[in-house]
Amino acid sequence: MVTGIDEWFWTAHCCVDTYFGSEQGVEAYHDSTLDAPTGGERLISQPAWNPREYFLYILSRRFRQTMKEWRITVNVIEGRLQIHEATIFHVTGQAPLSDDIKINRTREYTSTVELLRLLCNAITKTIESWERSEAGELLYFLVDEQTTLQKKWDGYVADIMKDSNELRSLRTTLRQKIETFDNMKSGLVNVSAMVESRVATDQGKNIGRLTRVTVLYLPLGLGTAIFSMAIMPESASWIWYALVVALLTLVTSAMTFLNDTIKNVAMVIWEHLTC
C-alpha cells in the first residue's frame, strides 16, 4: 500500500506472509542492502522515486512470487496424485476398481477432491483480485505525457498479466484433477454396487439350490409322519410307505420344477373344455 499527499511525499507499506521461513526478515534485507518490499529485487541505494512505479514494480515481483509458489504446489500435488493413483489401481490380487468393506478408497477420493477444491478456490481468489484491479484501477497508471515511464509501467503490467495467465493454467490443471477424481469416485461407487449386486445374485442362486434340495426331503418327512400316526395299522407294509413317498415326491417335484408347464397345460385343457 502506498499513501501520501502527492508523488513527492509518500510512504509504502508491504505486508508479506512469512510462514515456513519463506521470507526473510526486515533486518536481513537491511543487512544485505536489499529492498524488502520487492523481495530483494533491487538495492536500497537504487530507490524508485515515483510511487506508482514503485507500486507496480512491487506488485509484479510479488505476483511472480505467488505464481512460482502456486506452480510448485500444483506440481507437487500432481506428483503425489500420480503416486496415489498407482497405489490404488495396482494392488496385487484385487480388482482395479473394487473397494473394500470400509470403503477406504472412496474416502480417499472424497478427501482428495475436497483438498483440490480448496486449492482451486484459493487460486481463483488471487486471479479474481487481479481481474478486478485490472478492470477498475489500471487507469491510474496512464501517463501519456511521460512516454518512457509509461513504457516501463506497461512492462510491469504485462509481467503481471503473463503470470496471471499462468495461474489460470494452473487452475485449469486443478479443475481437471477434480473432474478426474470425481469420475474415479463415481466409477468406484458404480463398480462396488455392481459387485454387491453380483454377490446378492449369487446368494439368491444358492438359496434357490437349497430350496430345491429341501423339496426332495419334504415328501420323505410327510410320508414318515403319516405312517407314524397311531391310526395306521401295524400290519401296514413298507411297500405302501414307499408308494406314498414316491407319489408325494412326484407331485411336489412337479409343482416345484414344472409349475409353469403345468399351468400352461391346464390353460390349454380349460380352453378346450370351454370351447
Coordinates of C-alpha atoms in Angstrom, one line a residue:
M1 CA 0.0 0.0 0.0
V2 CA 1.3 3.4 -1.0
T3 CA -0.1 6.5 0.7
G4 CA 0.9 10.2 0.6
I5 CA -0.2 13.7 -0.2
D6 CA 1.5 13.8 -3.6
E7 CA 4.1 12.0 -5.7
W8 CA 6.9 13.6 -3.8
F9 CA 5.9 12.8 -0.2
W10 CA 4.6 9.3 0.2
T11 CA 5.0 6.1 2.3
A12 CA 4.9 2.5 1.2
H13 CA 3.7 -0.4 3.4
C14 CA 4.2 -4.0 2.3
C15 CA 2.7 -6.9 4.3
V16 CA 4.1 -10.3 3.4
D17 CA 3.4 -13.8 4.8
T18 CA 6.5 -15.3 6.4
Y19 CA 5.1 -18.8 7.0
F20 CA 7.6 -21.7 6.9
G21 CA 10.5 -19.4 6.6
S22 CA 9.6 -18.4 3.1
E23 CA 10.5 -14.7 3.6
Q24 CA 13.5 -13.1 5.2
G25 CA 13.1 -10.6 8.0
V26 CA 13.4 -6.8 7.6
E27 CA 16.7 -6.8 9.4
A28 CA 18.1 -9.4 6.9
Y29 CA 17.2 -7.2 4.0
H30 CA 18.7 -4.2 5.6
D31 CA 21.9 -6.0 6.4
S32 CA 22.2 -7.1 2.8
T33 CA 21.3 -3.6 1.5
L34 CA 18.3 -5.1 -0.5
D35 CA 14.9 -3.6 -0.8
A36 CA 12.5 -5.6 1.3
P37 CA 9.1 -4.9 -0.3
T38 CA 10.4 -6.1 -3.7
G39 CA 11.7 -9.3 -2.2
G40 CA 15.4 -8.2 -2.7
E41 CA 14.9 -7.5 -6.4
R42 CA 16.7 -4.1 -6.2
L43 CA 19.2 -2.4 -4.0
I44 CA 18.2 0.1 -1.3
S45 CA 20.6 2.5 -2.9
Q46 CA 18.6 2.5 -6.1
P47 CA 15.1 3.6 -5.0
A48 CA 12.1 4.2 -7.2
W49 CA 11.1 7.9 -6.8
N50 CA 7.7 7.6 -8.4
P51 CA 5.2 6.0 -6.1
R52 CA 3.1 4.4 -8.8
E53 CA 6.2 2.9 -10.5
Y54 CA 7.3 1.5 -7.1
F55 CA 3.8 0.1 -6.5
L56 CA 3.7 -1.7 -9.9
Y57 CA 7.2 -2.9 -9.5
I58 CA 6.4 -4.5 -6.1
L59 CA 3.1 -5.9 -7.4
S60 CA 4.8 -7.5 -10.4
R61 CA 7.5 -9.1 -8.4
R62 CA 5.2 -10.4 -5.7
F63 CA 2.7 -11.6 -8.3
R64 CA 5.5 -13.6 -9.9
Q65 CA 6.5 -15.0 -6.5
T66 CA 2.9 -16.1 -6.0
M67 CA 2.8 -17.7 -9.4
K68 CA 6.0 -19.7 -8.7
E69 CA 4.7 -20.8 -5.3
W70 CA 1.5 -22.0 -6.9
R71 CA 3.4 -23.7 -9.7
I72 CA 5.5 -25.6 -7.2
T73 CA 2.3 -26.5 -5.2
V74 CA 0.4 -27.8 -8.2
N75 CA 3.5 -29.8 -9.4
V76 CA 3.8 -31.4 -6.0
I77 CA 0.1 -32.2 -5.9
E78 CA 0.3 -33.8 -9.4
G79 CA 3.2 -35.9 -8.4
R80 CA 1.5 -37.1 -5.2
L81 CA -1.7 -37.8 -7.1
Q82 CA 0.2 -40.0 -9.6
I83 CA 1.7 -42.0 -6.7
H84 CA -1.8 -42.1 -5.1
E85 CA -3.4 -43.4 -8.3
A86 CA -0.6 -46.0 -8.8
T87 CA -1.0 -47.2 -5.2
I88 CA -4.8 -47.6 -5.6
F89 CA -5.1 -49.1 -9.0
H90 CA -2.2 -51.5 -8.9
V91 CA -2.9 -53.5 -5.8
T92 CA -1.9 -57.2 -6.3
G93 CA -4.7 -59.7 -6.1
Q94 CA -7.5 -57.1 -6.1
A95 CA -9.9 -55.8 -8.8
P96 CA -8.7 -52.4 -10.1
L97 CA -11.9 -50.6 -9.2
S98 CA -13.2 -52.6 -6.3
D99 CA -13.5 -51.1 -2.9
D100 CA -13.1 -52.8 0.5
I101 CA -15.7 -53.2 3.1
K102 CA -14.8 -50.0 4.9
I103 CA -14.9 -48.0 1.6
N104 CA -11.4 -46.7 2.3
R105 CA -10.8 -45.8 -1.4
T106 CA -14.0 -43.9 -1.6
R107 CA -13.0 -41.9 1.4
E108 CA -9.5 -41.2 -0.1
Y109 CA -11.1 -40.0 -3.3
T110 CA -13.5 -37.7 -1.4
S111 CA -10.8 -36.2 0.8
T112 CA -8.6 -35.7 -2.3
V113 CA -11.4 -33.9 -4.2
E114 CA -12.1 -31.7 -1.1
L115 CA -8.4 -30.7 -1.0
L116 CA -8.3 -29.9 -4.7
R117 CA -11.4 -27.8 -4.4
L118 CA -9.9 -25.8 -1.6
L119 CA -6.7 -25.1 -3.6
C120 CA -8.8 -24.2 -6.7
N121 CA -10.9 -21.8 -4.7
A122 CA -7.7 -20.2 -3.3
I123 CA -6.1 -19.7 -6.6
T124 CA -9.4 -18.4 -8.1
K125 CA -9.5 -15.6 -5.4
T126 CA -6.0 -14.5 -6.4
I127 CA -6.9 -14.4 -10.1
E128 CA -10.2 -12.6 -9.4
S129 CA -8.4 -10.0 -7.3
W130 CA -6.1 -9.1 -10.2
E131 CA -9.1 -9.1 -12.7
R132 CA -10.9 -6.6 -10.5
S133 CA -7.8 -4.4 -10.2
E134 CA -7.2 -4.6 -14.0
A135 CA -10.8 -3.6 -14.7
G136 CA -11.0 -0.7 -12.4
E137 CA -7.6 0.6 -11.3
L138 CA -5.2 0.4 -14.2
L139 CA -6.5 3.8 -15.4
Y140 CA -4.5 5.4 -12.5
F141 CA -1.3 4.2 -14.2
L142 CA -1.9 6.0 -17.6
V143 CA 0.6 8.9 -18.2
D144 CA 0.7 9.6 -21.9
E145 CA 2.9 12.6 -21.4
Q146 CA 5.7 10.5 -19.9
T147 CA 6.4 8.0 -22.7
T148 CA 9.5 6.4 -21.0
L149 CA 7.7 6.0 -17.7
Q150 CA 4.6 4.7 -19.4
K151 CA 6.6 2.0 -21.3
K152 CA 8.2 0.9 -18.1
W153 CA 4.8 0.7 -16.3
D154 CA 3.3 -1.2 -19.2
G155 CA 6.1 -3.7 -18.9
Y156 CA 5.2 -4.3 -15.3
V157 CA 1.6 -4.8 -16.1
A158 CA 2.5 -7.2 -18.9
D159 CA 4.5 -9.2 -16.5
I160 CA 1.6 -9.4 -14.1
M161 CA -0.8 -10.4 -16.9
K162 CA 1.6 -13.1 -18.0
D163 CA 1.8 -14.5 -14.5
S164 CA -2.0 -14.3 -14.1
N165 CA -2.4 -16.4 -17.3
E166 CA 0.0 -18.9 -15.8
L167 CA -2.2 -19.0 -12.7
R168 CA -5.3 -19.6 -14.9
S169 CA -3.4 -22.6 -16.5
L170 CA -2.6 -24.0 -13.0
R171 CA -6.3 -23.5 -12.0
T172 CA -7.3 -25.5 -15.2
T173 CA -5.0 -28.3 -14.1
L174 CA -6.6 -28.4 -10.7
R175 CA -10.1 -28.4 -12.2
Q176 CA -9.1 -31.3 -14.5
K177 CA -7.8 -33.2 -11.4
I178 CA -11.1 -32.5 -9.6
E179 CA -13.1 -33.8 -12.6
T180 CA -10.8 -36.9 -12.9
F181 CA -11.1 -37.8 -9.2
D182 CA -14.9 -37.2 -9.3
N183 CA -15.2 -39.6 -12.2
M184 CA -12.9 -42.1 -10.5
K185 CA -15.0 -41.9 -7.3
S186 CA -18.3 -42.3 -9.3
G187 CA -16.8 -45.3 -11.2
L188 CA -15.7 -46.8 -7.9
V189 CA -19.1 -46.5 -6.4
N190 CA -20.8 -47.9 -9.5
V191 CA -18.4 -50.9 -9.7
S192 CA -18.8 -51.5 -5.9
A193 CA -22.6 -51.5 -6.4
M194 CA -22.3 -54.0 -9.3
V195 CA -20.1 -56.2 -7.2
E196 CA -22.6 -56.1 -4.3
S197 CA -25.4 -56.9 -6.8
R198 CA -23.5 -59.8 -8.1
V199 CA -22.9 -61.2 -4.6
A200 CA -26.6 -60.8 -3.8
T201 CA -27.5 -62.6 -7.1
D202 CA -25.1 -65.5 -6.2
Q203 CA -26.6 -65.7 -2.7
G204 CA -30.1 -65.9 -4.3
K205 CA -29.0 -68.7 -6.5
N206 CA -27.6 -70.6 -3.5
I207 CA -30.8 -70.1 -1.6
G208 CA -32.7 -71.4 -4.7
R209 CA -30.5 -74.5 -4.8
L210 CA -31.1 -75.1 -1.0
T211 CA -34.8 -74.7 -1.6
R212 CA -34.8 -77.3 -4.4
V213 CA -32.8 -79.7 -2.2
T214 CA -35.3 -79.1 0.7
V215 CA -38.2 -80.0 -1.6
L216 CA -36.8 -83.5 -2.0
Y217 CA -36.9 -84.1 1.7
L218 CA -40.4 -82.8 2.3
P219 CA -42.2 -85.9 0.9
L220 CA -40.0 -88.2 2.9
G221 CA -40.8 -86.3 6.1
L222 CA -44.5 -86.1 5.3
G223 CA -44.7 -89.9 4.5
T224 CA -42.9 -90.7 7.6
A225 CA -45.2 -88.5 9.7
I226 CA -48.3 -90.2 8.1
F227 CA -47.1 -93.8 8.8
S228 CA -46.0 -92.9 12.3
M229 CA -49.5 -91.9 13.3
A230 CA -51.3 -94.1 15.8
I231 CA -54.3 -94.6 13.5
M232 CA -52.2 -96.5 11.0
P233 CA -52.5 -100.3 11.3
E234 CA -49.4 -102.1 12.5
S235 CA -49.6 -104.5 9.6
A236 CA -49.1 -101.7 7.0
S237 CA -46.5 -102.8 4.6
W238 CA -43.4 -100.8 3.8
I239 CA -44.4 -101.0 0.1
W240 CA -47.3 -98.7 0.8
Y241 CA -44.9 -96.3 2.6
A242 CA -42.6 -96.4 -0.5
L243 CA -45.5 -95.8 -2.9
V244 CA -46.8 -92.9 -0.8
V245 CA -43.4 -91.3 -0.6
A246 CA -42.8 -91.8 -4.3
L247 CA -46.2 -90.3 -5.1
L248 CA -45.7 -87.3 -2.8
T249 CA -42.2 -86.8 -4.3
L250 CA -43.6 -86.8 -7.8
V251 CA -46.4 -84.3 -7.0
T252 CA -44.1 -82.0 -5.0
S253 CA -41.3 -82.1 -7.7
A254 CA -43.9 -81.4 -10.4
M255 CA -45.3 -78.4 -8.6
T256 CA -41.9 -77.1 -7.9
F257 CA -39.9 -77.7 -11.1
L258 CA -42.8 -77.9 -13.6
N259 CA -45.1 -75.2 -12.2
D260 CA -45.1 -73.1 -15.4
T261 CA -45.6 -76.1 -17.6
I262 CA -48.5 -77.4 -15.5
K263 CA -50.2 -74.0 -15.7
N264 CA -49.8 -73.9 -19.5
V265 CA -51.2 -77.4 -19.9
A266 CA -54.1 -76.6 -17.5
M267 CA -54.9 -73.5 -19.5
V268 CA -54.9 -75.4 -22.8
I269 CA -57.2 -78.1 -21.3
W270 CA -59.6 -75.4 -19.9
E271 CA -59.7 -73.7 -23.2
H272 CA -60.6 -77.0 -25.0
L273 CA -63.3 -77.8 -22.4
T274 CA -64.9 -74.3 -22.6
C275 CA -65.0 -74.1 -26.4

